[in-house]
mmCIF file of C-alpha atoms and ligand atoms in Angstrom:
data_model
loop_
_atom_site.group_PDB
_atom_site.id
_atom_site.type_symbol
_atom_site.label_atom_id
_atom_site.label_comp_id
_atom_site.label_asym_id
_atom_site.label_seq_id
_atom_site.Cartn_x
_atom_site.Cartn_y
_atom_site.Cartn_z
ATOM 1 C CA MET Z 1 -15.307 5.434 -16.320
ATOM 2 C CA ARG Z 2 -16.644 4.653 -12.850
ATOM 3 C CA ARG Z 3 -14.831 1.608 -11.505
ATOM 4 C CA THR Z 4 -14.872 -0.340 -8.241
ATOM 5 C CA ALA Z 5 -11.751 0.127 -6.140
ATOM 6 C CA LEU Z 6 -10.532 -1.712 -3.057
ATOM 7 C CA VAL Z 7 -7.876 -0.111 -0.853
ATOM 8 C CA THR Z 8 -6.143 -2.013 1.951
ATOM 9 C CA GLY Z 9 -5.216 -0.076 5.069
ATOM 10 C CA GLY Z 10 -7.743 2.358 3.664
ATOM 11 C CA THR Z 11 -9.112 4.085 6.737
ATOM 12 C CA ARG Z 12 -6.021 5.909 8.028
ATOM 13 C CA GLY Z 13 -2.824 7.547 6.788
ATOM 14 C CA LEU Z 14 -1.937 7.162 3.131
ATOM 15 C CA GLY Z 15 -4.795 4.725 2.522
ATOM 16 C CA LYS Z 16 -7.395 7.208 3.683
ATOM 17 C CA ALA Z 17 -6.110 9.834 1.239
ATOM 18 C CA ILE Z 18 -5.970 7.219 -1.524
ATOM 19 C CA CYS Z 19 -9.635 6.349 -0.926
ATOM 20 C CA ILE Z 20 -10.619 10.024 -1.033
ATOM 21 C CA SER Z 21 -8.697 10.612 -4.284
ATOM 22 C CA LEU Z 22 -10.276 7.578 -5.944
ATOM 23 C CA GLN Z 23 -13.716 8.661 -4.774
ATOM 24 C CA ALA Z 24 -13.091 12.188 -6.110
ATOM 25 C CA ALA Z 25 -12.162 10.604 -9.467
ATOM 26 C CA GLY Z 26 -15.665 9.130 -9.557
ATOM 27 C CA HIS Z 27 -14.982 5.547 -8.486
ATOM 28 C CA GLN Z 28 -16.920 3.372 -6.084
ATOM 29 C CA VAL Z 29 -14.461 2.714 -3.255
ATOM 30 C CA ALA Z 30 -14.224 0.175 -0.435
ATOM 31 C CA ALA Z 31 -11.608 0.217 2.317
ATOM 32 C CA VAL Z 32 -10.100 -2.670 4.251
ATOM 33 C CA TYR Z 33 -8.882 -2.148 7.807
ATOM 34 C CA HIS Z 34 -7.570 -4.496 10.450
ATOM 35 C CA LYS Z 35 -7.447 -3.289 14.036
ATOM 36 C CA ASN Z 36 -8.484 0.310 14.598
ATOM 37 C CA THR Z 37 -12.276 0.063 14.633
ATOM 38 C CA ASP Z 38 -12.800 3.606 15.940
ATOM 39 C CA ALA Z 39 -10.776 5.143 13.111
ATOM 40 C CA ALA Z 40 -12.601 2.956 10.588
ATOM 41 C CA ARG Z 41 -16.010 4.005 11.892
ATOM 42 C CA THR Z 42 -15.077 7.704 11.845
ATOM 43 C CA PHE Z 43 -13.699 7.353 8.321
ATOM 44 C CA ALA Z 44 -16.770 5.507 7.028
ATOM 45 C CA GLU Z 45 -19.140 8.086 8.513
ATOM 46 C CA ALA Z 46 -17.199 11.054 7.148
ATOM 47 C CA SER Z 47 -16.619 9.635 3.659
ATOM 48 C CA SER Z 48 -19.584 7.273 3.073
ATOM 49 C CA ILE Z 49 -16.999 4.721 1.945
ATOM 50 C CA PRO Z 50 -17.859 1.203 3.165
ATOM 51 C CA VAL Z 51 -15.235 -0.485 5.325
ATOM 52 C CA PHE Z 52 -14.442 -4.180 5.691
ATOM 53 C CA ARG Z 53 -12.326 -5.808 8.366
ATOM 54 C CA TRP Z 54 -9.747 -8.510 7.799
ATOM 55 C CA ASP Z 55 -6.038 -9.283 8.123
ATOM 56 C CA VAL Z 56 -4.232 -8.912 4.781
ATOM 57 C CA ALA Z 57 -1.491 -11.245 6.053
ATOM 58 C CA ASP Z 58 -4.049 -14.092 6.019
ATOM 59 C CA PHE Z 59 -4.769 -15.591 2.576
ATOM 60 C CA GLU Z 60 -8.068 -17.190 3.541
ATOM 61 C CA ALA Z 61 -9.284 -13.951 5.145
ATOM 62 C CA CYS Z 62 -8.465 -12.102 1.912
ATOM 63 C CA ARG Z 63 -10.314 -14.702 -0.165
ATOM 64 C CA THR Z 64 -13.511 -14.530 1.867
ATOM 65 C CA GLY Z 65 -13.256 -10.750 2.410
ATOM 66 C CA ILE Z 66 -12.870 -10.005 -1.300
ATOM 67 C CA ALA Z 67 -15.764 -12.366 -2.105
ATOM 68 C CA GLN Z 68 -17.940 -10.348 0.300
ATOM 69 C CA VAL Z 69 -16.870 -7.019 -1.233
ATOM 70 C CA GLU Z 70 -17.641 -8.351 -4.714
ATOM 71 C CA ARG Z 71 -21.064 -9.625 -3.623
ATOM 72 C CA GLU Z 72 -21.927 -6.214 -2.190
ATOM 73 C CA LEU Z 73 -20.245 -3.844 -4.664
ATOM 74 C CA GLY Z 74 -19.438 -5.844 -7.780
ATOM 75 C CA PRO Z 75 -16.118 -7.007 -9.243
ATOM 76 C CA VAL Z 76 -12.957 -5.229 -8.100
ATOM 77 C CA ASP Z 77 -11.405 -3.321 -11.030
ATOM 78 C CA ILE Z 78 -8.812 -1.378 -9.033
ATOM 79 C CA LEU Z 79 -6.795 -2.880 -6.181
ATOM 80 C CA VAL Z 80 -4.520 -0.698 -4.089
ATOM 81 C CA ASN Z 81 -2.206 -2.765 -1.897
ATOM 82 C CA ASN Z 82 -1.415 -0.105 0.662
ATOM 83 C CA ALA Z 83 -1.640 -1.808 4.076
ATOM 84 C CA GLY Z 84 1.691 -1.897 5.844
ATOM 85 C CA ILE Z 85 3.297 -1.907 9.259
ATOM 86 C CA SER Z 86 6.753 -1.210 10.620
ATOM 87 C CA SER Z 87 8.613 -2.697 13.553
ATOM 88 C CA ASP Z 88 11.927 -0.879 13.520
ATOM 89 C CA THR Z 89 15.037 -2.123 15.236
ATOM 90 C CA VAL Z 90 18.561 -3.071 14.265
ATOM 91 C CA LEU Z 91 18.937 -6.618 12.923
ATOM 92 C CA HIS Z 92 21.112 -7.721 15.832
ATOM 93 C CA ARG Z 93 18.143 -7.118 18.145
ATOM 94 C CA MET Z 94 15.298 -8.115 15.794
ATOM 95 C CA THR Z 95 13.193 -11.137 16.765
ATOM 96 C CA PRO Z 96 11.910 -13.670 14.232
ATOM 97 C CA GLU Z 97 8.412 -12.466 15.139
ATOM 98 C CA GLN Z 98 9.323 -8.870 14.162
ATOM 99 C CA TRP Z 99 10.819 -10.094 10.901
ATOM 100 C CA TRP Z 100 7.897 -12.289 9.816
ATOM 101 C CA ARG Z 101 5.129 -9.962 10.967
ATOM 102 C CA VAL Z 102 6.464 -7.182 8.717
ATOM 103 C CA ILE Z 103 7.251 -9.520 5.805
ATOM 104 C CA ASN Z 104 3.867 -11.262 5.972
ATOM 105 C CA THR Z 105 1.875 -8.051 6.277
ATOM 106 C CA ASN Z 106 3.768 -5.866 3.806
ATOM 107 C CA LEU Z 107 4.846 -8.443 1.218
ATOM 108 C CA GLY Z 108 2.645 -11.495 1.863
ATOM 109 C CA SER Z 109 -0.390 -9.270 1.413
ATOM 110 C CA MET Z 110 0.656 -8.585 -2.204
ATOM 111 C CA PHE Z 111 0.077 -12.256 -3.000
ATOM 112 C CA ASN Z 112 -2.914 -12.707 -0.696
ATOM 113 C CA MET Z 113 -4.849 -9.787 -2.186
ATOM 114 C CA SER Z 114 -3.721 -9.818 -5.820
ATOM 115 C CA ARG Z 115 -4.192 -13.580 -6.223
ATOM 116 C CA ASN Z 116 -7.844 -13.188 -5.265
ATOM 117 C CA VAL Z 117 -8.677 -10.413 -7.770
ATOM 118 C CA VAL Z 118 -6.383 -11.044 -10.711
ATOM 119 C CA GLU Z 119 -8.299 -13.920 -12.309
ATOM 120 C CA GLY Z 120 -11.451 -11.789 -12.514
ATOM 121 C CA MET Z 121 -9.502 -8.842 -13.911
ATOM 122 C CA ARG Z 122 -8.020 -11.064 -16.621
ATOM 123 C CA GLU Z 123 -11.422 -12.485 -17.537
ATOM 124 C CA ARG Z 124 -12.962 -8.999 -17.798
ATOM 125 C CA GLY Z 125 -9.973 -7.576 -19.701
ATOM 126 C CA PHE Z 126 -9.408 -4.686 -17.306
ATOM 127 C CA GLY Z 127 -7.511 -4.237 -14.070
ATOM 128 C CA ARG Z 128 -5.402 -1.712 -12.212
ATOM 129 C CA ILE Z 129 -3.188 -2.857 -9.355
ATOM 130 C CA VAL Z 130 -1.199 -0.196 -7.512
ATOM 131 C CA ASN Z 131 1.258 -1.364 -4.872
ATOM 132 C CA ILE Z 132 2.538 0.997 -2.197
ATOM 133 C CA SER Z 133 6.249 0.375 -1.639
ATOM 134 C CA SER Z 134 8.578 2.934 0.002
ATOM 135 C CA VAL Z 135 11.669 5.026 -0.601
ATOM 136 C CA ASN Z 136 13.225 2.811 2.064
ATOM 137 C CA GLY Z 137 12.764 -0.232 -0.158
ATOM 138 C CA GLN Z 138 14.963 1.553 -2.704
ATOM 139 C CA LYS Z 139 17.641 3.144 -0.547
ATOM 140 C CA GLY Z 140 17.561 1.010 2.638
ATOM 141 C CA GLN Z 141 17.107 2.497 6.096
ATOM 142 C CA PHE Z 142 18.991 1.976 9.351
ATOM 143 C CA GLY Z 143 16.705 -0.055 11.646
ATOM 144 C CA GLN Z 144 14.472 -1.384 8.869
ATOM 145 C CA THR Z 145 15.913 -4.597 7.440
ATOM 146 C CA ASN Z 146 12.469 -6.214 7.655
ATOM 147 C CA TYR Z 147 10.570 -3.260 6.208
ATOM 148 C CA ALA Z 148 13.128 -2.472 3.483
ATOM 149 C CA ALA Z 149 13.221 -6.140 2.409
ATOM 150 C CA ALA Z 150 9.428 -6.276 2.133
ATOM 151 C CA LYS Z 151 9.198 -2.956 0.301
ATOM 152 C CA ALA Z 152 11.972 -3.944 -2.137
ATOM 153 C CA GLY Z 153 10.201 -7.283 -2.667
ATOM 154 C CA ILE Z 154 7.097 -5.376 -3.756
ATOM 155 C CA LEU Z 155 9.066 -3.897 -6.668
ATOM 156 C CA GLY Z 156 9.979 -7.326 -8.061
ATOM 157 C CA PHE Z 157 6.457 -8.606 -7.507
ATOM 158 C CA THR Z 158 5.083 -5.583 -9.376
ATOM 159 C CA LYS Z 159 7.310 -6.063 -12.413
ATOM 160 C CA ALA Z 160 6.635 -9.804 -12.704
ATOM 161 C CA LEU Z 161 2.873 -9.419 -12.383
ATOM 162 C CA ALA Z 162 2.935 -6.498 -14.829
ATOM 163 C CA LEU Z 163 4.393 -8.845 -17.452
ATOM 164 C CA GLU Z 164 1.689 -11.416 -16.775
ATOM 165 C CA GLY Z 165 -1.164 -8.897 -16.918
ATOM 166 C CA ALA Z 166 -0.061 -6.788 -19.871
ATOM 167 C CA ARG Z 167 -1.915 -8.687 -22.604
ATOM 168 C CA LYS Z 168 -5.117 -8.591 -20.574
ATOM 169 C CA ASN Z 169 -5.091 -4.835 -19.900
ATOM 170 C CA VAL Z 170 -4.226 -5.451 -16.255
ATOM 171 C CA THR Z 171 -1.573 -2.896 -15.317
ATOM 172 C CA VAL Z 172 0.532 -3.257 -12.195
ATOM 173 C CA ASN Z 173 2.603 -0.384 -10.838
ATOM 174 C CA ALA Z 174 4.405 0.538 -7.638
ATOM 175 C CA ILE Z 175 4.653 3.894 -5.912
ATOM 176 C CA THR Z 176 7.589 4.547 -3.599
ATOM 177 C CA PRO Z 177 6.424 7.253 -1.183
ATOM 178 C CA GLY Z 178 8.981 9.175 0.764
ATOM 179 C CA TYR Z 179 8.414 10.290 4.337
ATOM 180 C CA CYS Z 180 4.835 11.576 4.591
ATOM 181 C CA ASP Z 181 2.834 13.139 7.353
ATOM 182 C CA THR Z 182 1.313 9.941 8.851
ATOM 183 C CA ASP Z 183 1.154 8.202 12.235
ATOM 184 C CA MET Z 184 3.884 5.786 11.123
ATOM 185 C CA VAL Z 185 6.326 8.592 10.421
ATOM 186 C CA ALA Z 186 5.259 10.488 13.553
ATOM 187 C CA ALA Z 187 6.577 7.518 15.569
ATOM 188 C CA VAL Z 188 10.153 8.170 14.361
ATOM 189 C CA PRO Z 189 12.265 9.715 17.155
ATOM 190 C CA ASN Z 190 12.372 13.508 16.846
ATOM 191 C CA GLU Z 191 16.147 13.766 16.394
ATOM 192 C CA VAL Z 192 16.081 11.213 13.579
ATOM 193 C CA MET Z 193 13.095 13.005 12.052
ATOM 194 C CA GLN Z 194 14.907 16.338 11.894
ATOM 195 C CA ALA Z 195 17.789 14.690 10.022
ATOM 196 C CA ILE Z 196 15.354 13.059 7.622
ATOM 197 C CA ILE Z 197 13.539 16.314 6.813
ATOM 198 C CA ALA Z 198 16.923 17.979 6.234
ATOM 199 C CA SER Z 199 17.658 15.284 3.635
ATOM 200 C CA ILE Z 200 14.506 16.026 1.586
ATOM 201 C CA PRO Z 201 15.297 18.610 -1.124
ATOM 202 C CA ILE Z 202 11.694 19.857 -1.258
ATOM 203 C CA GLY Z 203 12.151 20.644 2.443
ATOM 204 C CA ARG Z 204 9.029 19.091 3.892
ATOM 205 C CA LEU Z 205 7.281 15.804 4.499
ATOM 206 C CA GLY Z 206 4.922 14.603 1.809
ATOM 207 C CA THR Z 207 1.195 14.784 2.395
ATOM 208 C CA PRO Z 208 -1.018 11.704 2.109
ATOM 209 C CA ALA Z 209 -2.845 13.551 -0.692
ATOM 210 C CA ASP Z 210 0.429 13.662 -2.680
ATOM 211 C CA ILE Z 211 0.256 9.855 -2.791
ATOM 212 C CA GLY Z 212 -3.527 9.709 -3.303
ATOM 213 C CA ARG Z 213 -3.280 11.807 -6.458
ATOM 214 C CA MET Z 214 -0.656 9.502 -7.963
ATOM 215 C CA VAL Z 215 -2.733 6.412 -7.217
ATOM 216 C CA ALA Z 216 -5.800 7.960 -8.867
ATOM 217 C CA PHE Z 217 -3.692 8.794 -11.919
ATOM 218 C CA LEU Z 218 -2.368 5.230 -12.263
ATOM 219 C CA ALA Z 219 -5.824 3.749 -11.670
ATOM 220 C CA ASP Z 220 -7.408 5.714 -14.502
ATOM 221 C CA ASP Z 221 -8.578 3.985 -17.675
ATOM 222 C CA ASP Z 222 -6.287 6.360 -19.592
ATOM 223 C CA ALA Z 223 -3.143 5.161 -17.761
ATOM 224 C CA GLY Z 224 -3.155 1.867 -19.665
ATOM 225 C CA PHE Z 225 0.304 2.305 -21.204
ATOM 226 C CA ILE Z 226 1.981 2.588 -17.795
ATOM 227 C CA THR Z 227 2.817 -0.800 -16.316
ATOM 228 C CA GLY Z 228 5.643 -2.312 -14.287
ATOM 229 C CA ALA Z 229 6.738 1.181 -13.285
ATOM 230 C CA THR Z 230 8.215 2.292 -9.984
ATOM 231 C CA ILE Z 231 7.083 5.853 -9.408
ATOM 232 C CA ALA Z 232 8.871 7.853 -6.738
ATOM 233 C CA VAL Z 233 6.896 10.479 -4.807
ATOM 234 C CA ASN Z 234 9.532 11.477 -2.303
ATOM 235 C CA GLY Z 235 10.323 15.197 -2.515
ATOM 236 C CA GLY Z 236 13.620 14.401 -4.229
ATOM 237 C CA GLN Z 237 15.022 12.489 -1.237
ATOM 238 C CA TYR Z 238 16.192 9.593 -3.398
ATOM 239 C CA MET Z 239 16.560 9.563 -7.176
ATOM 240 C CA ALA Z 240 16.817 5.982 -8.394
HETATM 241 N N1 CAA C 301 22.941 5.721 10.510
HETATM 242 C C1 CAA C 301 24.025 5.349 11.239
HETATM 243 N N2 CAA C 301 23.981 5.152 12.556
HETATM 244 C C2 CAA C 301 22.822 5.351 13.167
HETATM 245 C C3 CAA C 301 21.654 5.734 12.466
HETATM 246 C C4 CAA C 301 21.769 5.932 11.087
HETATM 247 N N3 CAA C 301 20.706 6.308 10.343
HETATM 248 N N4 CAA C 301 20.641 5.839 13.332
HETATM 249 C C5 CAA C 301 21.158 5.524 14.561
HETATM 250 N N5 CAA C 301 22.467 5.241 14.449
HETATM 251 C C6 CAA C 301 23.379 4.858 15.493
HETATM 252 C C7 CAA C 301 23.246 5.828 16.678
HETATM 253 O O1 CAA C 301 24.047 6.953 16.477
HETATM 254 C C8 CAA C 301 23.725 4.962 17.824
HETATM 255 O O2 CAA C 301 25.130 4.891 17.802
HETATM 256 P P1 CAA C 301 25.968 5.033 19.154
HETATM 257 O O3 CAA C 301 25.440 3.935 20.049
HETATM 258 O O4 CAA C 301 27.360 4.844 18.680
HETATM 259 O O5 CAA C 301 25.653 6.412 19.640
HETATM 260 C C9 CAA C 301 23.231 3.562 17.475
HETATM 261 O O6 CAA C 301 23.023 3.589 16.045
HETATM 262 C C10 CAA C 301 21.931 3.231 18.142
HETATM 263 O O7 CAA C 301 20.984 4.270 17.836
HETATM 264 P P2 CAA C 301 19.675 4.468 18.704
HETATM 265 O O8 CAA C 301 20.025 4.816 20.107
HETATM 266 O O9 CAA C 301 18.727 5.371 17.969
HETATM 267 O O10 CAA C 301 19.141 2.968 18.701
HETATM 268 P P3 CAA C 301 17.743 2.461 19.077
HETATM 269 O O11 CAA C 301 17.876 0.982 19.147
HETATM 270 O O12 CAA C 301 17.166 3.202 20.214
HETATM 271 O O13 CAA C 301 16.854 2.863 17.787
HETATM 272 C C11 CAA C 301 16.079 2.775 15.598
HETATM 273 C C12 CAA C 301 17.234 2.440 16.534
HETATM 274 C C13 CAA C 301 14.820 2.011 16.039
HETATM 275 C C14 CAA C 301 16.466 2.286 14.234
HETATM 276 C C15 CAA C 301 15.812 4.287 15.631
HETATM 277 O O14 CAA C 301 16.982 4.957 15.320
HETATM 278 C C16 CAA C 301 14.743 4.677 14.643
HETATM 279 O O15 CAA C 301 13.552 4.551 14.905
HETATM 280 N N6 CAA C 301 15.140 5.180 13.479
HETATM 281 C C17 CAA C 301 14.184 5.615 12.446
HETATM 282 C C18 CAA C 301 13.987 4.520 11.469
HETATM 283 C C19 CAA C 301 13.128 5.031 10.374
HETATM 284 O O16 CAA C 301 13.447 5.976 9.652
HETATM 285 N N7 CAA C 301 11.968 4.394 10.176
HETATM 286 C C20 CAA C 301 11.067 4.843 9.165
HETATM 287 C C21 CAA C 301 9.691 4.818 9.721
HETATM 288 S S1 CAA C 301 8.552 5.628 8.640
HETATM 289 C C22 CAA C 301 8.325 4.553 7.410
HETATM 290 O O17 CAA C 301 8.789 3.453 7.411
HETATM 291 C C23 CAA C 301 7.483 5.044 6.258
HETATM 292 C C24 CAA C 301 8.226 5.053 5.008
HETATM 293 O O18 CAA C 301 8.034 4.174 4.187
HETATM 294 C C25 CAA C 301 9.157 6.167 4.689
#
């Protein structure tokens, strides 16, 4: 069935591929972006997917942004909480600003976005929420106490909300992508990157489409018996 999907961080990287996969599955898709207007414009022109601009770390911005999307496109049936940032450094050099910016964007956004769609999903008796965590939320990563904490937090959030939504046909799942070919991963120092690729049994980085396909699968009407799951898409790098 054709549903309406909203993807945060949807104009670049993993989010862009997620939007394309959901569109290919026949859904009406909208993408949220924050800062990179040029990338958003290019994406919107190439895909015909409408883009909306707000900061997912800001509850009020999410409330008014989602209301606008729903006025223009109808109720959100599928929410993909994908937007995320990193600010890597060892804890003994991390500033409070680095800590809170990553926590508020990557974990705070789970509340800010989900809170503003979940009541409608419950009333309509259908909802799919897919949260993008990370392999580093499962295994930890040197230089990422902030990011790993937020990504691990997403897993608990997912399981608790899955329990609350189950009776209303609102499923909530998390994907833990491994290292994929995105701008975020490209920023990792080359030496570190070589070691990381060597630690991936499949022997390559993931592609954004690898993640997009899994999101589209979980978002499908037929995936209704899958909820509260943590699904690894990481080339075998970490087997929880
Ligand atoms: N394990 C143990 N020790 C390590 C280490 C590791 N993984 N990485 C670095 N070190 C050690 C170094 O050997 C060095 O030790 P010495 O001083 O004794 O030589 C010390 O730590 C400092 O290392 P650096 O010089 O690299 O320190 P830095 O402050 O310049 O950089 C860093 C530290 C920012 C963490 C950098 O190493 C880095 O960027 N690492 C990559 C982090 C990473 O993987 N981020 C993932 C981004 S992608 C993403 O997040 C998407 C996703 O979900 C998968």
